[in-house]
Amino acid sequence: MSESDESTTISTAETVPLEHTRLDEATMRARSEAFAERLAKRRSVRDFSPDPVPLDVLERCIDVAAQAPSGANKQPWSFVLVTDAEVKRQIRAAAEKEEQAFYAGRASKKWLEDLAPLGTGPDKPFLETAPALIVVFAQRHGSDRGDRHYYVSESVGIAVGFLLAALHDAGLATLTHTPSPMRFLSEILERPRNEQAYVLIPVGFPVADCRVPAIERKQRSEYLIKR
Ligand code: IYR
């Protein structure tokens, strides 16, 4: 059979026992309700207290992200944990430069109208105030070009979901920030060419009197379709 025969499957699967505890229904209900209630309280925060956060907690939350499923288990991600004031300063300066161009004309009128309820603008003080920034990078392929990665955006997106949930659950506030373009992050953080910045997540505690936009989530009837 030729190497290029598309019907060929090569299983080298070794197996281990699955660790799984079957819960009774009442416990399932209680746990899913508690989780839903806790996660519903997550909001994007833009006003951070400078109070430091325990680094080991951040590392543990990044461990959670790294447990996400990924295409062919390639785990195509890197997480850069930034706490150094000078590096944060450089990131803020570069991000604000891009954001000024965005708000001054790169964004369409419609896009700016859609952002108006969020009250965002080109100034990004949180990039220095937040005690930590987690910059998530997507690896478009392995360090060797021949090492292919699959469903990279989907995989990294799932990992970021795990990360945001873990950070929230640990009592930390986050923002998913995507200054565009984000090439400057590869340069400042000296990432290899196979990696592309995916999202920048400031992490910390909200300021004491923190206020957030009065926006609402959709009702279940708007997003759940049962067949
Ligand atoms: N990157 C800009 C603009 C922005 C875009 C979207 I889509 C948002 O949900 C929020 C902001 C900024 O961070 O201000």
CSV table of C-alpha atoms and ligand atoms in Angstrom, one decimal:
chain,number,residue,atom,x,y,z
A,1,MET,CA,0.0,0.0,0.0
A,2,SER,CA,1.4,3.4,-0.9
A,3,GLU,CA,2.2,6.0,1.6
A,4,SER,CA,-0.2,8.5,0.1
A,5,ASP,CA,-3.2,6.0,0.2
A,6,GLU,CA,-5.9,8.2,1.9
A,7,SER,CA,-7.8,5.2,3.3
A,8,THR,CA,-4.9,4.1,5.4
A,9,THR,CA,-5.3,4.5,9.1
A,10,ILE,CA,-2.4,3.8,11.4
A,11,SER,CA,-3.4,3.3,15.0
A,12,THR,CA,-0.7,3.4,17.5
A,13,ALA,CA,-3.1,4.0,20.4
A,14,GLU,CA,-2.1,2.8,23.8
A,15,THR,CA,-4.7,3.2,26.5
A,16,VAL,CA,-4.9,4.0,30.2
A,17,PRO,CA,-7.9,3.7,32.4
A,18,LEU,CA,-10.2,6.7,32.4
A,19,GLU,CA,-10.4,8.5,35.8
A,20,HIS,CA,-14.1,9.3,36.1
A,21,THR,CA,-16.5,9.5,39.0
A,22,ARG,CA,-20.2,9.1,38.2
A,23,LEU,CA,-22.2,11.6,40.3
A,24,ASP,CA,-25.7,11.2,41.4
A,25,GLU,CA,-28.3,13.5,39.8
A,26,ALA,CA,-28.7,15.8,42.8
A,27,THR,CA,-25.0,16.4,43.0
A,28,MET,CA,-24.8,17.0,39.2
A,29,ARG,CA,-27.6,19.5,39.5
A,30,ALA,CA,-26.0,21.3,42.5
A,31,ARG,CA,-22.6,21.5,41.0
A,32,SER,CA,-23.8,22.7,37.6
A,33,GLU,CA,-26.0,25.3,39.3
A,34,ALA,CA,-23.2,26.5,41.5
A,35,PHE,CA,-20.8,26.7,38.5
A,36,ALA,CA,-23.3,28.5,36.3
A,37,GLU,CA,-24.0,31.0,39.1
A,38,ARG,CA,-20.3,31.7,39.7
A,39,LEU,CA,-19.4,32.0,36.0
A,40,ALA,CA,-22.4,34.3,35.4
A,41,LYS,CA,-20.7,36.8,37.7
A,42,ARG,CA,-17.6,37.1,35.4
A,43,ARG,CA,-17.3,40.5,33.8
A,44,SER,CA,-14.6,42.0,31.7
A,45,VAL,CA,-12.7,44.5,34.0
A,46,ARG,CA,-10.8,47.5,32.7
A,47,ASP,CA,-10.0,49.2,36.1
A,48,PHE,CA,-7.5,47.1,38.0
A,49,SER,CA,-6.0,47.7,41.5
A,50,PRO,CA,-2.2,47.6,41.5
A,51,ASP,CA,-2.4,45.0,44.3
A,52,PRO,CA,-0.1,42.0,43.5
A,53,VAL,CA,-1.6,38.6,42.9
A,54,PRO,CA,-0.1,35.3,44.1
A,55,LEU,CA,2.0,34.0,41.2
A,56,ASP,CA,1.4,30.3,42.1
A,57,VAL,CA,-2.3,30.9,41.6
A,58,LEU,CA,-1.7,32.3,38.1
A,59,GLU,CA,0.6,29.4,37.3
A,60,ARG,CA,-2.1,26.9,38.4
A,61,CYS,CA,-4.7,28.6,36.3
A,62,ILE,CA,-2.4,28.4,33.3
A,63,ASP,CA,-2.0,24.6,34.1
A,64,VAL,CA,-5.8,24.4,33.8
A,65,ALA,CA,-5.7,26.0,30.4
A,66,ALA,CA,-3.0,23.6,29.3
A,67,GLN,CA,-5.4,20.7,30.0
A,68,ALA,CA,-7.7,21.8,27.2
A,69,PRO,CA,-8.3,19.4,24.3
A,70,SER,CA,-6.6,20.3,21.1
A,71,GLY,CA,-6.3,19.1,17.5
A,72,ALA,CA,-4.4,15.8,17.4
A,73,ASN,CA,-3.3,16.7,21.0
A,74,LYS,CA,-0.7,19.1,19.6
A,75,GLN,CA,-1.3,21.6,22.5
A,76,PRO,CA,-0.5,24.5,20.1
A,77,TRP,CA,-0.1,27.2,22.7
A,78,SER,CA,2.3,29.2,24.9
A,79,PHE,CA,1.4,31.4,27.8
A,80,VAL,CA,3.7,34.3,28.6
A,81,LEU,CA,3.2,35.6,32.2
A,82,VAL,CA,4.3,39.2,32.4
A,83,THR,CA,4.8,40.9,35.8
A,84,ASP,CA,7.9,43.0,35.1
A,85,ALA,CA,7.0,46.7,35.2
A,86,GLU,CA,9.3,47.6,32.3
A,87,VAL,CA,7.9,44.9,30.0
A,88,LYS,CA,4.3,46.0,30.9
A,89,ARG,CA,5.3,49.6,30.1
A,90,GLN,CA,6.6,48.6,26.6
A,91,ILE,CA,3.5,46.6,25.9
A,92,ARG,CA,1.3,49.5,26.9
A,93,ALA,CA,3.2,52.0,24.7
A,94,ALA,CA,3.0,49.7,21.7
A,95,ALA,CA,-0.6,48.7,22.2
A,96,GLU,CA,-1.7,52.3,22.6
A,97,LYS,CA,0.0,53.2,19.4
A,98,GLU,CA,-2.0,50.6,17.5
A,99,GLU,CA,-5.2,51.5,19.4
A,100,GLN,CA,-4.8,55.2,18.5
A,101,ALA,CA,-4.7,54.3,14.8
A,102,PHE,CA,-7.8,52.0,15.4
A,103,TYR,CA,-9.9,54.6,17.1
A,104,ALA,CA,-8.8,57.4,14.8
A,105,GLY,CA,-9.8,55.7,11.6
A,106,ARG,CA,-8.8,52.1,11.1
A,107,ALA,CA,-12.1,51.0,12.7
A,108,SER,CA,-15.3,51.4,10.6
A,109,LYS,CA,-18.0,53.7,11.8
A,110,LYS,CA,-20.2,50.7,12.5
A,111,TRP,CA,-17.5,49.1,14.6
A,112,LEU,CA,-17.0,52.2,16.7
A,113,GLU,CA,-20.8,52.4,17.2
A,114,ASP,CA,-20.9,48.8,18.4
A,115,LEU,CA,-18.1,49.6,20.9
A,116,ALA,CA,-19.8,52.7,22.3
A,117,PRO,CA,-21.8,50.9,25.0
A,118,LEU,CA,-18.5,49.5,26.3
A,119,GLY,CA,-16.9,52.9,26.7
A,120,THR,CA,-13.6,51.8,25.4
A,121,GLY,CA,-10.9,54.1,23.9
A,122,PRO,CA,-7.3,54.2,22.9
A,123,ASP,CA,-5.9,54.7,26.4
A,124,LYS,CA,-5.0,51.4,28.0
A,125,PRO,CA,-3.7,52.2,31.5
A,126,PHE,CA,-4.7,48.6,32.7
A,127,LEU,CA,-1.7,47.3,30.7
A,128,GLU,CA,0.5,48.8,33.4
A,129,THR,CA,-1.8,48.8,36.4
A,130,ALA,CA,-2.8,45.2,36.3
A,131,PRO,CA,-0.2,43.2,38.3
A,132,ALA,CA,0.0,40.5,35.6
A,133,LEU,CA,-0.6,40.1,31.9
A,134,ILE,CA,-1.0,36.7,30.4
A,135,VAL,CA,-0.2,36.8,26.7
A,136,VAL,CA,-1.5,33.7,24.9
A,137,PHE,CA,0.3,32.6,21.7
A,138,ALA,CA,-1.0,30.2,19.1
A,139,GLN,CA,1.6,27.9,17.5
A,140,ARG,CA,0.6,27.8,13.8
A,141,HIS,CA,3.0,24.8,13.5
A,142,GLY,CA,5.6,23.1,15.6
A,143,SER,CA,9.1,24.5,16.0
A,144,ASP,CA,10.0,22.4,13.0
A,145,ARG,CA,7.7,23.5,10.0
A,146,GLY,CA,7.0,19.8,9.2
A,147,ASP,CA,5.3,19.4,12.6
A,148,ARG,CA,1.8,20.3,11.6
A,149,HIS,CA,-0.8,21.7,14.0
A,150,TYR,CA,-4.5,21.3,13.4
A,151,TYR,CA,-7.6,23.4,14.4
A,152,VAL,CA,-5.2,25.9,16.0
A,153,SER,CA,-7.6,28.8,16.6
A,154,GLU,CA,-10.3,26.4,18.0
A,155,SER,CA,-7.8,24.7,20.3
A,156,VAL,CA,-6.3,27.9,21.6
A,157,GLY,CA,-9.8,29.4,22.0
A,158,ILE,CA,-10.9,26.4,24.2
A,159,ALA,CA,-7.7,26.8,26.3
A,160,VAL,CA,-8.4,30.5,26.8
A,161,GLY,CA,-12.0,29.6,27.9
A,162,PHE,CA,-10.5,27.2,30.5
A,163,LEU,CA,-8.1,29.9,31.6
A,164,LEU,CA,-10.7,32.7,32.0
A,165,ALA,CA,-12.9,30.3,34.0
A,166,ALA,CA,-10.1,29.2,36.2
A,167,LEU,CA,-8.9,32.8,36.9
A,168,HIS,CA,-12.5,33.8,37.7
A,169,ASP,CA,-13.0,30.8,39.9
A,170,ALA,CA,-9.8,31.7,41.8
A,171,GLY,CA,-11.3,35.2,42.5
A,172,LEU,CA,-9.4,37.1,39.9
A,173,ALA,CA,-10.6,39.7,37.4
A,174,THR,CA,-9.7,39.5,33.7
A,175,LEU,CA,-10.0,41.3,30.4
A,176,THR,CA,-9.7,39.7,27.0
A,177,HIS,CA,-7.8,42.4,25.2
A,178,THR,CA,-6.9,42.2,21.5
A,179,PRO,CA,-5.0,45.2,20.3
A,180,SER,CA,-4.8,44.9,16.6
A,181,PRO,CA,-2.4,44.1,15.0
A,182,MET,CA,-0.6,42.2,17.8
A,183,ARG,CA,2.7,41.6,16.1
A,184,PHE,CA,4.4,43.9,18.6
A,185,LEU,CA,3.8,41.3,21.3
A,186,SER,CA,6.0,38.7,19.4
A,187,GLU,CA,8.8,41.3,19.2
A,188,ILE,CA,8.7,42.6,22.8
A,189,LEU,CA,8.3,39.0,24.2
A,190,GLU,CA,10.8,37.5,21.8
A,191,ARG,CA,8.5,34.7,20.6
A,192,PRO,CA,9.6,32.4,17.8
A,193,ARG,CA,8.2,32.8,14.2
A,194,ASN,CA,5.8,29.8,14.5
A,195,GLU,CA,3.9,31.7,17.2
A,196,GLN,CA,1.3,34.3,16.8
A,197,ALA,CA,-0.3,36.4,19.6
A,198,TYR,CA,-3.8,35.3,20.2
A,199,VAL,CA,-5.1,37.4,23.1
A,200,LEU,CA,-3.6,39.5,25.9
A,201,ILE,CA,-5.3,39.0,29.3
A,202,PRO,CA,-4.7,41.5,32.0
A,203,VAL,CA,-5.3,39.8,35.4
A,204,GLY,CA,-5.7,41.2,38.9
A,205,PHE,CA,-8.2,42.6,41.4
A,206,PRO,CA,-10.7,45.2,40.3
A,207,VAL,CA,-10.4,48.6,41.9
A,208,ALA,CA,-12.6,49.0,45.1
A,209,ASP,CA,-15.3,51.0,43.4
A,210,CYS,CA,-15.2,49.2,40.1
A,211,ARG,CA,-18.0,49.8,37.7
A,212,VAL,CA,-18.7,47.8,34.5
A,213,PRO,CA,-20.9,48.5,31.4
A,214,ALA,CA,-24.6,47.9,32.0
A,215,ILE,CA,-24.9,45.2,29.3
A,216,GLU,CA,-26.8,42.0,29.4
A,217,ARG,CA,-26.4,38.4,28.3
A,218,LYS,CA,-28.9,36.8,26.0
A,219,GLN,CA,-31.7,34.7,27.5
A,220,ARG,CA,-31.5,31.0,27.2
A,221,SER,CA,-34.4,31.0,24.7
A,222,GLU,CA,-32.2,33.0,22.4
A,223,TYR,CA,-29.2,30.7,22.3
A,224,LEU,CA,-30.5,27.2,23.1
A,225,ILE,CA,-32.3,25.3,20.4
A,226,LYS,CA,-33.6,21.8,21.4
A,227,ARG,CA,-34.5,19.2,18.8
B,1,IYR,N1,-9.1,46.5,20.5
B,1,IYR,C1,-9.8,47.7,20.8
B,1,IYR,C2,-11.2,47.7,20.3
B,1,IYR,C3,-12.1,46.7,20.8
B,1,IYR,C4,-12.7,45.8,20.0
B,1,IYR,C5,-13.6,44.9,20.4
B,1,IYR,I1,-14.5,43.6,19.1
B,1,IYR,C6,-14.0,44.9,21.8
B,1,IYR,O1,-15.0,44.0,22.2
B,1,IYR,C7,-13.5,45.8,22.6
B,1,IYR,C8,-12.5,46.7,22.1
B,1,IYR,C9,-9.7,48.0,22.3
B,1,IYR,O2,-9.3,47.2,23.1
B,1,IYR,O3,-10.1,49.1,22.7
